[in-house]
Amino acid sequence: MIALHVNVDHIATVRQARRASEPDPVTAAALAEVAGANGITVHLREDRRHIQDRDVRVLRETVQTVLNLEMATTAEMLKFAIEIQPDVVTIVPEKREEVTTEGGLDVVCGGDDLKKAIGELRDNGMRVSLFIDPDMEQIQSSAKLGATDIELHTGPYAHAKESNKILSQAFQKLEGAALEAHRLGMQVNAGHGLTYQNTQQICHLSHLSELNIGHSIVSRAVVVGFGLAVREMRELINHQELNLGCGDSGTS
Ligand code: PXP
């Protein structure tokens, strides 16, 4: 079975827009698990634009499936991961000015620091996944550095237009990368930019173990839940108006 790991970062994005307490990514994670998610993914960014340290701490207590922490390999993040002990750490490149993770990690040039970080995380009992482009050199370097998993960056596939030659080339690149990663003994995961339109084909990648999907699920949740949310508020107001009509002062 291909595991679905749901990324709840954008629940926190909405909360942080108001610096409020809702919507809560911890509640969303629990609902995702009840709905069949096999894991919960969060990215604790250096600028803390969505997920906060406390979210990860609480998720560590509440997640019943698998907690996957995406992070850059700064000293601060390594210390945090070792303290929190997520089940998996996915190492991602991070640029402060980017809207979302823009490309895979450069594992070939990453060298000794990355190897040391992977070793430290693995020694502390975590699986370590590297988010990389579907490139043979990146796959081979990931294995040499000791990664247990790779997460193939599906962005270029996701952004290629359907029925376009580029789409089939992007898929073939992912397929080649998946075969090589499996041959080298690493677990094959994939994610980024996956939607209700383009996930079907990705499920046909060889040796695929996990998909990480966030934005599209959160977007759909907002749309399919919007009518219900408005109806509930309308009913609440209707109820109060009814009470007023019955002689209620409306101050209760
Ligand atoms: N995988 C990684 C490494 C990511 O950084 C992200 C985005 O946070 C995702 C998967 C999920 O991407 P999306 O939100 O486009 O589904």
PDB file of C-alpha atoms and ligand atoms in Angstrom:
ATOM      1  CA  MET A   1       0.000   0.000   0.000  1.00  0.00           C
ATOM      2  CA  ILE A   2       1.210   3.507  -0.781  1.00  0.00           C
ATOM      3  CA  ALA A   3       1.142   5.508   2.455  1.00  0.00           C
ATOM      4  CA  LEU A   4      -0.446   8.965   2.415  1.00  0.00           C
ATOM      5  CA  HIS A   5       1.332  11.464   4.630  1.00  0.00           C
ATOM      6  CA  VAL A   6      -0.696  14.629   4.997  1.00  0.00           C
ATOM      7  CA  ASN A   7       1.184  17.899   5.336  1.00  0.00           C
ATOM      8  CA  VAL A   8      -0.745  20.234   7.667  1.00  0.00           C
ATOM      9  CA  ASP A   9       1.509  23.305   7.295  1.00  0.00           C
ATOM     10  CA  HIS A  10      -1.175  25.349   5.581  1.00  0.00           C
ATOM     11  CA  ILE A  11      -3.650  24.871   8.401  1.00  0.00           C
ATOM     12  CA  ALA A  12      -1.041  26.746  10.439  1.00  0.00           C
ATOM     13  CA  THR A  13      -0.619  29.303   7.627  1.00  0.00           C
ATOM     14  CA  VAL A  14      -4.272  30.322   8.070  1.00  0.00           C
ATOM     15  CA  ARG A  15      -3.883  30.453  11.858  1.00  0.00           C
ATOM     16  CA  GLN A  16      -0.722  32.557  11.668  1.00  0.00           C
ATOM     17  CA  ALA A  17      -2.450  35.037   9.328  1.00  0.00           C
ATOM     18  CA  ARG A  18      -4.315  36.185  12.468  1.00  0.00           C
ATOM     19  CA  ARG A  19      -1.838  34.999  15.121  1.00  0.00           C
ATOM     20  CA  ALA A  20      -4.946  33.247  16.492  1.00  0.00           C
ATOM     21  CA  SER A  21      -5.489  29.810  18.001  1.00  0.00           C
ATOM     22  CA  GLU A  22      -7.513  28.391  15.092  1.00  0.00           C
ATOM     23  CA  PRO A  23      -7.410  26.509  12.831  1.00  0.00           C
ATOM     24  CA  ASP A  24      -5.214  24.135  14.800  1.00  0.00           C
ATOM     25  CA  PRO A  25      -2.853  21.843  12.854  1.00  0.00           C
ATOM     26  CA  VAL A  26      -3.021  19.363  15.726  1.00  0.00           C
ATOM     27  CA  THR A  27      -6.796  19.012  15.296  1.00  0.00           C
ATOM     28  CA  ALA A  28      -6.328  18.756  11.525  1.00  0.00           C
ATOM     29  CA  ALA A  29      -3.727  16.023  12.029  1.00  0.00           C
ATOM     30  CA  ALA A  30      -6.125  14.010  14.201  1.00  0.00           C
ATOM     31  CA  LEU A  31      -8.908  14.382  11.610  1.00  0.00           C
ATOM     32  CA  ALA A  32      -6.477  13.345   8.857  1.00  0.00           C
ATOM     33  CA  GLU A  33      -5.572  10.205  10.766  1.00  0.00           C
ATOM     34  CA  VAL A  34      -9.217   9.308  11.383  1.00  0.00           C
ATOM     35  CA  ALA A  35      -9.813   9.807   7.639  1.00  0.00           C
ATOM     36  CA  GLY A  36      -7.060   7.358   6.741  1.00  0.00           C
ATOM     37  CA  ALA A  37      -3.794   9.304   6.614  1.00  0.00           C
ATOM     38  CA  ASN A  38      -0.839   7.045   7.355  1.00  0.00           C
ATOM     39  CA  GLY A  39       1.372   9.861   8.558  1.00  0.00           C
ATOM     40  CA  ILE A  40       1.510  13.553   9.360  1.00  0.00           C
ATOM     41  CA  THR A  41       4.131  15.861   7.898  1.00  0.00           C
ATOM     42  CA  VAL A  42       5.101  19.326   9.108  1.00  0.00           C
ATOM     43  CA  HIS A  43       7.854  21.684   8.014  1.00  0.00           C
ATOM     44  CA  LEU A  44       9.342  23.732  10.839  1.00  0.00           C
ATOM     45  CA  ARG A  45      10.868  26.619   8.919  1.00  0.00           C
ATOM     46  CA  GLU A  46      13.558  28.882  10.238  1.00  0.00           C
ATOM     47  CA  ASP A  47      11.202  31.897   9.918  1.00  0.00           C
ATOM     48  CA  ARG A  48       8.345  29.992  11.644  1.00  0.00           C
ATOM     49  CA  ARG A  49       5.898  31.289   9.045  1.00  0.00           C
ATOM     50  CA  HIS A  50       3.383  28.500   9.669  1.00  0.00           C
ATOM     51  CA  ILE A  51       4.226  25.585  11.981  1.00  0.00           C
ATOM     52  CA  GLN A  52       5.519  26.639  15.421  1.00  0.00           C
ATOM     53  CA  ASP A  53       7.784  24.695  17.791  1.00  0.00           C
ATOM     54  CA  ARG A  54       4.843  24.011  20.103  1.00  0.00           C
ATOM     55  CA  ASP A  55       2.842  22.424  17.258  1.00  0.00           C
ATOM     56  CA  VAL A  56       5.591  19.880  16.702  1.00  0.00           C
ATOM     57  CA  ARG A  57       5.881  19.168  20.432  1.00  0.00           C
ATOM     58  CA  VAL A  58       2.113  18.593  20.738  1.00  0.00           C
ATOM     59  CA  LEU A  59       1.999  16.540  17.522  1.00  0.00           C
ATOM     60  CA  ARG A  60       4.723  14.302  18.916  1.00  0.00           C
ATOM     61  CA  GLU A  61       2.338  13.547  21.800  1.00  0.00           C
ATOM     62  CA  THR A  62      -0.804  13.147  19.712  1.00  0.00           C
ATOM     63  CA  VAL A  63       0.092  11.660  16.323  1.00  0.00           C
ATOM     64  CA  GLN A  64      -0.804   7.978  16.333  1.00  0.00           C
ATOM     65  CA  THR A  65       0.685   7.113  12.952  1.00  0.00           C
ATOM     66  CA  VAL A  66       4.023   8.502  11.756  1.00  0.00           C
ATOM     67  CA  LEU A  67       5.350  12.005  12.406  1.00  0.00           C
ATOM     68  CA  ASN A  68       7.583  13.321   9.625  1.00  0.00           C
ATOM     69  CA  LEU A  69       9.456  16.548  10.405  1.00  0.00           C
ATOM     70  CA  GLU A  70      10.757  18.464   7.399  1.00  0.00           C
ATOM     71  CA  MET A  71      13.638  20.759   8.247  1.00  0.00           C
ATOM     72  CA  ALA A  72      16.915  22.278   7.128  1.00  0.00           C
ATOM     73  CA  THR A  73      20.085  20.927   8.721  1.00  0.00           C
ATOM     74  CA  THR A  74      20.882  23.930  10.922  1.00  0.00           C
ATOM     75  CA  ALA A  75      22.351  23.313  14.383  1.00  0.00           C
ATOM     76  CA  GLU A  76      19.102  24.628  15.910  1.00  0.00           C
ATOM     77  CA  MET A  77      16.935  22.184  13.934  1.00  0.00           C
ATOM     78  CA  LEU A  78      19.168  19.198  14.593  1.00  0.00           C
ATOM     79  CA  LYS A  79      19.009  19.878  18.343  1.00  0.00           C
ATOM     80  CA  PHE A  80      15.233  20.253  18.134  1.00  0.00           C
ATOM     81  CA  ALA A  81      14.741  17.020  16.165  1.00  0.00           C
ATOM     82  CA  ILE A  82      16.887  15.045  18.576  1.00  0.00           C
ATOM     83  CA  GLU A  83      14.857  16.416  21.481  1.00  0.00           C
ATOM     84  CA  ILE A  84      11.440  15.795  19.851  1.00  0.00           C
ATOM     85  CA  GLN A  85      12.223  12.455  18.154  1.00  0.00           C
ATOM     86  CA  PRO A  86       9.913  12.472  15.135  1.00  0.00           C
ATOM     87  CA  ASP A  87       9.738   9.088  13.415  1.00  0.00           C
ATOM     88  CA  VAL A  88      11.239  10.522  10.248  1.00  0.00           C
ATOM     89  CA  VAL A  89      13.220  13.653   9.484  1.00  0.00           C
ATOM     90  CA  THR A  90      13.057  14.854   5.894  1.00  0.00           C
ATOM     91  CA  ILE A  91      15.922  17.158   5.108  1.00  0.00           C
ATOM     92  CA  VAL A  92      14.923  19.931   2.726  1.00  0.00           C
ATOM     93  CA  PRO A  93      16.716  22.967   1.322  1.00  0.00           C
ATOM     94  CA  GLU A  94      15.351  26.190   2.743  1.00  0.00           C
ATOM     95  CA  LYS A  95      15.518  29.757   1.494  1.00  0.00           C
ATOM     96  CA  ARG A  96      13.946  32.505   3.552  1.00  0.00           C
ATOM     97  CA  GLU A  97      12.511  34.349   0.528  1.00  0.00           C
ATOM     98  CA  GLU A  98      10.878  31.306  -1.137  1.00  0.00           C
ATOM     99  CA  VAL A  99       7.087  30.817  -1.112  1.00  0.00           C
ATOM    100  CA  THR A 100       7.513  27.046  -0.736  1.00  0.00           C
ATOM    101  CA  THR A 101      10.395  24.582  -1.062  1.00  0.00           C
ATOM    102  CA  GLU A 102      11.632  25.315  -4.557  1.00  0.00           C
ATOM    103  CA  GLY A 103      13.904  22.472  -5.506  1.00  0.00           C
ATOM    104  CA  GLY A 104      15.572  19.372  -4.229  1.00  0.00           C
ATOM    105  CA  LEU A 105      18.505  19.348  -1.867  1.00  0.00           C
ATOM    106  CA  ASP A 106      21.949  19.392  -3.484  1.00  0.00           C
ATOM    107  CA  VAL A 107      23.243  16.195  -1.947  1.00  0.00           C
ATOM    108  CA  VAL A 108      26.225  15.948  -4.283  1.00  0.00           C
ATOM    109  CA  CYS A 109      27.667  19.224  -2.989  1.00  0.00           C
ATOM    110  CA  GLY A 110      26.201  18.739   0.505  1.00  0.00           C
ATOM    111  CA  GLY A 111      29.130  16.623   1.602  1.00  0.00           C
ATOM    112  CA  ASP A 112      30.466  16.064   5.076  1.00  0.00           C
ATOM    113  CA  ASP A 113      28.053  18.265   7.040  1.00  0.00           C
ATOM    114  CA  LEU A 114      25.074  16.423   5.605  1.00  0.00           C
ATOM    115  CA  LYS A 115      26.635  13.037   6.289  1.00  0.00           C
ATOM    116  CA  LYS A 116      27.296  14.066   9.895  1.00  0.00           C
ATOM    117  CA  ALA A 117      23.716  15.315  10.331  1.00  0.00           C
ATOM    118  CA  ILE A 118      22.237  12.117   8.845  1.00  0.00           C
ATOM    119  CA  GLY A 119      24.446  10.015  11.127  1.00  0.00           C
ATOM    120  CA  GLU A 120      23.435  11.986  14.204  1.00  0.00           C
ATOM    121  CA  LEU A 121      19.712  11.682  13.426  1.00  0.00           C
ATOM    122  CA  ARG A 122      19.970   7.972  12.645  1.00  0.00           C
ATOM    123  CA  ASP A 123      22.001   7.324  15.807  1.00  0.00           C
ATOM    124  CA  ASN A 124      19.094   8.892  17.679  1.00  0.00           C
ATOM    125  CA  GLY A 125      16.631   6.412  16.168  1.00  0.00           C
ATOM    126  CA  MET A 126      15.109   8.443  13.341  1.00  0.00           C
ATOM    127  CA  ARG A 127      14.688   7.527   9.697  1.00  0.00           C
ATOM    128  CA  VAL A 128      16.268  10.179   7.497  1.00  0.00           C
ATOM    129  CA  SER A 129      14.813  11.100   4.133  1.00  0.00           C
ATOM    130  CA  LEU A 130      16.410  13.489   1.655  1.00  0.00           C
ATOM    131  CA  PHE A 131      14.161  15.607  -0.553  1.00  0.00           C
ATOM    132  CA  ILE A 132      15.912  15.499  -3.924  1.00  0.00           C
ATOM    133  CA  ASP A 133      15.357  15.983  -7.619  1.00  0.00           C
ATOM    134  CA  PRO A 134      15.037  12.765  -9.666  1.00  0.00           C
ATOM    135  CA  ASP A 135      18.680  12.850 -10.690  1.00  0.00           C
ATOM    136  CA  MET A 136      20.937   9.792 -10.695  1.00  0.00           C
ATOM    137  CA  GLU A 137      23.878  11.590  -9.084  1.00  0.00           C
ATOM    138  CA  GLN A 138      21.655  12.887  -6.284  1.00  0.00           C
ATOM    139  CA  ILE A 139      20.238   9.395  -5.690  1.00  0.00           C
ATOM    140  CA  GLN A 140      23.670   7.761  -5.563  1.00  0.00           C
ATOM    141  CA  SER A 141      25.058  10.445  -3.244  1.00  0.00           C
ATOM    142  CA  SER A 142      22.040  10.063  -0.942  1.00  0.00           C
ATOM    143  CA  ALA A 143      22.841   6.370  -0.517  1.00  0.00           C
ATOM    144  CA  LYS A 144      26.512   7.132   0.137  1.00  0.00           C
ATOM    145  CA  LEU A 145      25.603   9.675   2.801  1.00  0.00           C
ATOM    146  CA  GLY A 146      23.502   7.079   4.635  1.00  0.00           C
ATOM    147  CA  ALA A 147      19.947   8.225   3.947  1.00  0.00           C
ATOM    148  CA  THR A 148      17.303   5.602   4.721  1.00  0.00           C
ATOM    149  CA  ASP A 149      14.761   7.204   2.366  1.00  0.00           C
ATOM    150  CA  ILE A 150      14.584   9.654  -0.468  1.00  0.00           C
ATOM    151  CA  GLU A 151      11.622  11.851  -1.275  1.00  0.00           C
ATOM    152  CA  LEU A 152      11.508  12.539  -4.994  1.00  0.00           C
ATOM    153  CA  HIS A 153      10.595  16.125  -5.848  1.00  0.00           C
ATOM    154  CA  THR A 154       7.488  15.826  -8.021  1.00  0.00           C
ATOM    155  CA  GLY A 155       7.266  19.604  -8.665  1.00  0.00           C
ATOM    156  CA  PRO A 156       8.522  19.520 -12.287  1.00  0.00           C
ATOM    157  CA  TYR A 157       6.110  16.628 -13.053  1.00  0.00           C
ATOM    158  CA  ALA A 158       3.263  18.475 -11.331  1.00  0.00           C
ATOM    159  CA  HIS A 159       3.903  21.681 -13.222  1.00  0.00           C
ATOM    160  CA  ALA A 160       4.251  20.028 -16.632  1.00  0.00           C
ATOM    161  CA  LYS A 161       1.120  20.393 -18.737  1.00  0.00           C
ATOM    162  CA  GLU A 162      -0.923  17.229 -19.195  1.00  0.00           C
ATOM    163  CA  SER A 163      -0.717  15.544 -22.623  1.00  0.00           C
ATOM    164  CA  ASN A 164       2.554  17.335 -23.052  1.00  0.00           C
ATOM    165  CA  LYS A 165       5.750  15.443 -23.904  1.00  0.00           C
ATOM    166  CA  ILE A 166       7.331  17.158 -20.889  1.00  0.00           C
ATOM    167  CA  LEU A 167       4.893  15.370 -18.576  1.00  0.00           C
ATOM    168  CA  SER A 168       5.928  11.954 -19.826  1.00  0.00           C
ATOM    169  CA  GLN A 169       9.627  12.909 -19.662  1.00  0.00           C
ATOM    170  CA  ALA A 170       9.172  14.158 -16.084  1.00  0.00           C
ATOM    171  CA  PHE A 171       7.464  10.880 -15.143  1.00  0.00           C
ATOM    172  CA  GLN A 172      10.214   8.815 -16.793  1.00  0.00           C
ATOM    173  CA  LYS A 173      12.841  10.727 -14.792  1.00  0.00           C
ATOM    174  CA  LEU A 174      10.960   9.962 -11.581  1.00  0.00           C
ATOM    175  CA  GLU A 175      10.658   6.300 -12.601  1.00  0.00           C
ATOM    176  CA  GLY A 176      14.393   5.991 -13.292  1.00  0.00           C
ATOM    177  CA  ALA A 177      15.195   7.650  -9.978  1.00  0.00           C
ATOM    178  CA  ALA A 178      12.782   5.385  -8.083  1.00  0.00           C
ATOM    179  CA  LEU A 179      14.330   2.236  -9.595  1.00  0.00           C
ATOM    180  CA  GLU A 180      17.853   3.397  -8.719  1.00  0.00           C
ATOM    181  CA  ALA A 181      16.947   4.414  -5.155  1.00  0.00           C
ATOM    182  CA  HIS A 182      15.304   1.036  -4.583  1.00  0.00           C
ATOM    183  CA  ARG A 183      18.307  -0.759  -6.062  1.00  0.00           C
ATOM    184  CA  LEU A 184      20.497   1.092  -3.552  1.00  0.00           C
ATOM    185  CA  GLY A 185      18.300  -0.002  -0.664  1.00  0.00           C
ATOM    186  CA  MET A 186      16.505   3.238   0.114  1.00  0.00           C
ATOM    187  CA  GLN A 187      12.778   3.681   0.658  1.00  0.00           C
ATOM    188  CA  VAL A 188      11.158   5.667  -2.178  1.00  0.00           C
ATOM    189  CA  ASN A 189       8.823   8.530  -1.256  1.00  0.00           C
ATOM    190  CA  ALA A 190       7.556  11.401  -3.382  1.00  0.00           C
ATOM    191  CA  GLY A 191       5.827  14.727  -3.033  1.00  0.00           C
ATOM    192  CA  HIS A 192       5.312  18.366  -3.865  1.00  0.00           C
ATOM    193  CA  GLY A 193       2.635  19.883  -6.053  1.00  0.00           C
ATOM    194  CA  LEU A 194       0.512  16.720  -6.119  1.00  0.00           C
ATOM    195  CA  THR A 195      -3.179  17.305  -6.728  1.00  0.00           C
ATOM    196  CA  TYR A 196      -6.464  15.464  -7.305  1.00  0.00           C
ATOM    197  CA  GLN A 197      -5.590  15.618 -11.013  1.00  0.00           C
ATOM    198  CA  ASN A 198      -1.994  14.433 -11.109  1.00  0.00           C
ATOM    199  CA  THR A 199      -1.646  11.973  -8.222  1.00  0.00           C
ATOM    200  CA  GLN A 200      -3.180   9.005 -10.085  1.00  0.00           C
ATOM    201  CA  GLN A 201      -0.217   8.599 -12.413  1.00  0.00           C
ATOM    202  CA  ILE A 202       2.351   9.067  -9.643  1.00  0.00           C
ATOM    203  CA  CYS A 203       0.845   6.033  -7.882  1.00  0.00           C
ATOM    204  CA  HIS A 204       2.252   3.937 -10.752  1.00  0.00           C
ATOM    205  CA  LEU A 205       5.877   4.787  -9.885  1.00  0.00           C
ATOM    206  CA  SER A 206       7.852   1.640  -9.107  1.00  0.00           C
ATOM    207  CA  HIS A 207       8.623   0.904  -5.444  1.00  0.00           C
ATOM    208  CA  LEU A 208       6.677   3.936  -4.197  1.00  0.00           C
ATOM    209  CA  SER A 209       6.188   3.777  -0.414  1.00  0.00           C
ATOM    210  CA  GLU A 210       4.851   7.186   0.638  1.00  0.00           C
ATOM    211  CA  LEU A 211       3.330  10.331  -0.817  1.00  0.00           C
ATOM    212  CA  ASN A 212       3.501  13.669   0.981  1.00  0.00           C
ATOM    213  CA  ILE A 213       0.590  15.916   0.023  1.00  0.00           C
ATOM    214  CA  GLY A 214      -0.389  19.212   1.631  1.00  0.00           C
ATOM    215  CA  HIS A 215      -1.564  22.222  -0.325  1.00  0.00           C
ATOM    216  CA  SER A 216      -4.087  20.458  -2.522  1.00  0.00           C
ATOM    217  CA  ILE A 217      -5.766  18.646   0.382  1.00  0.00           C
ATOM    218  CA  VAL A 218      -5.980  21.825   2.488  1.00  0.00           C
ATOM    219  CA  SER A 219      -7.313  23.767  -0.527  1.00  0.00           C
ATOM    220  CA  ARG A 220      -9.989  21.144  -1.172  1.00  0.00           C
ATOM    221  CA  ALA A 221     -10.952  21.040   2.497  1.00  0.00           C
ATOM    222  CA  VAL A 222     -11.579  24.780   2.454  1.00  0.00           C
ATOM    223  CA  VAL A 223     -13.744  24.521  -0.651  1.00  0.00           C
ATOM    224  CA  VAL A 224     -15.770  21.428   0.251  1.00  0.00           C
ATOM    225  CA  GLY A 225     -16.249  22.638   3.821  1.00  0.00           C
ATOM    226  CA  PHE A 226     -17.092  26.263   3.036  1.00  0.00           C
ATOM    227  CA  GLY A 227     -20.807  25.823   2.414  1.00  0.00           C
ATOM    228  CA  LEU A 228     -21.247  23.872   5.644  1.00  0.00           C
ATOM    229  CA  ALA A 229     -19.339  26.494   7.633  1.00  0.00           C
ATOM    230  CA  VAL A 230     -21.520  29.297   6.258  1.00  0.00           C
ATOM    231  CA  ARG A 231     -24.703  27.274   6.909  1.00  0.00           C
ATOM    232  CA  GLU A 232     -23.664  26.727  10.526  1.00  0.00           C
ATOM    233  CA  MET A 233     -23.106  30.456  11.086  1.00  0.00           C
ATOM    234  CA  ARG A 234     -26.399  31.294   9.338  1.00  0.00           C
ATOM    235  CA  GLU A 235     -28.231  28.808  11.580  1.00  0.00           C
ATOM    236  CA  LEU A 236     -26.603  30.230  14.690  1.00  0.00           C
ATOM    237  CA  ILE A 237     -27.819  33.708  13.757  1.00  0.00           C
ATOM    238  CA  ASN A 238     -31.286  32.375  12.809  1.00  0.00           C
ATOM    239  CA  HIS A 239     -31.527  30.701  16.205  1.00  0.00           C
ATOM    240  CA  GLN A 240     -30.723  33.938  18.030  1.00  0.00           C
ATOM    241  CA  GLU A 241     -33.241  35.859  15.926  1.00  0.00           C
ATOM    242  CA  LEU A 242     -35.875  33.285  16.813  1.00  0.00           C
ATOM    243  CA  ASN A 243     -35.078  33.764  20.506  1.00  0.00           C
ATOM    244  CA  LEU A 244     -35.382  37.543  20.102  1.00  0.00           C
ATOM    245  CA  GLY A 245     -38.790  37.035  18.455  1.00  0.00           C
ATOM    246  CA  CYS A 246     -39.903  35.081  21.543  1.00  0.00           C
ATOM    247  CA  GLY A 247     -39.239  38.048  23.800  1.00  0.00           C
ATOM    248  CA  ASP A 248     -35.614  37.263  24.555  1.00  0.00           C
ATOM    249  CA  SER A 249     -33.602  40.443  25.120  1.00  0.00           C
ATOM    250  CA  GLY A 250     -30.819  38.987  22.990  1.00  0.00           C
ATOM    251  CA  THR A 251     -28.254  39.657  25.692  1.00  0.00           C
ATOM    252  CA  SER A 252     -27.709  36.059  26.722  1.00  0.00           C
TER     253      SER A 252
HETATM  254  N1  PXP B   1       7.406  17.369   0.357  1.00  0.00           N
HETATM  255  C1  PXP B   1       8.208  18.390   0.725  1.00  0.00           C
HETATM  256  C2  PXP B   1       9.638  18.088   0.990  1.00  0.00           C
HETATM  257  C3  PXP B   1       7.723  19.693   0.886  1.00  0.00           C
HETATM  258  O1  PXP B   1       8.549  20.677   1.259  1.00  0.00           O
HETATM  259  C4  PXP B   1       6.349  19.920   0.673  1.00  0.00           C
HETATM  260  C5  PXP B   1       5.779  21.288   0.879  1.00  0.00           C
HETATM  261  O2  PXP B   1       5.891  21.645   2.218  1.00  0.00           O
HETATM  262  C6  PXP B   1       5.542  18.834   0.298  1.00  0.00           C
HETATM  263  C7  PXP B   1       6.098  17.578   0.128  1.00  0.00           C
HETATM  264  C8  PXP B   1       4.067  18.991   0.070  1.00  0.00           C
HETATM  265  O3  PXP B   1       3.872  19.759  -1.069  1.00  0.00           O
HETATM  266  P1  PXP B   1       2.425  20.291  -1.413  1.00  0.00           P
HETATM  267  O4  PXP B   1       2.038  21.226  -0.302  1.00  0.00           O
HETATM  268  O5  PXP B   1       2.619  20.997  -2.721  1.00  0.00           O
HETATM  269  O6  PXP B   1       1.521  19.117  -1.494  1.00  0.00           O
END
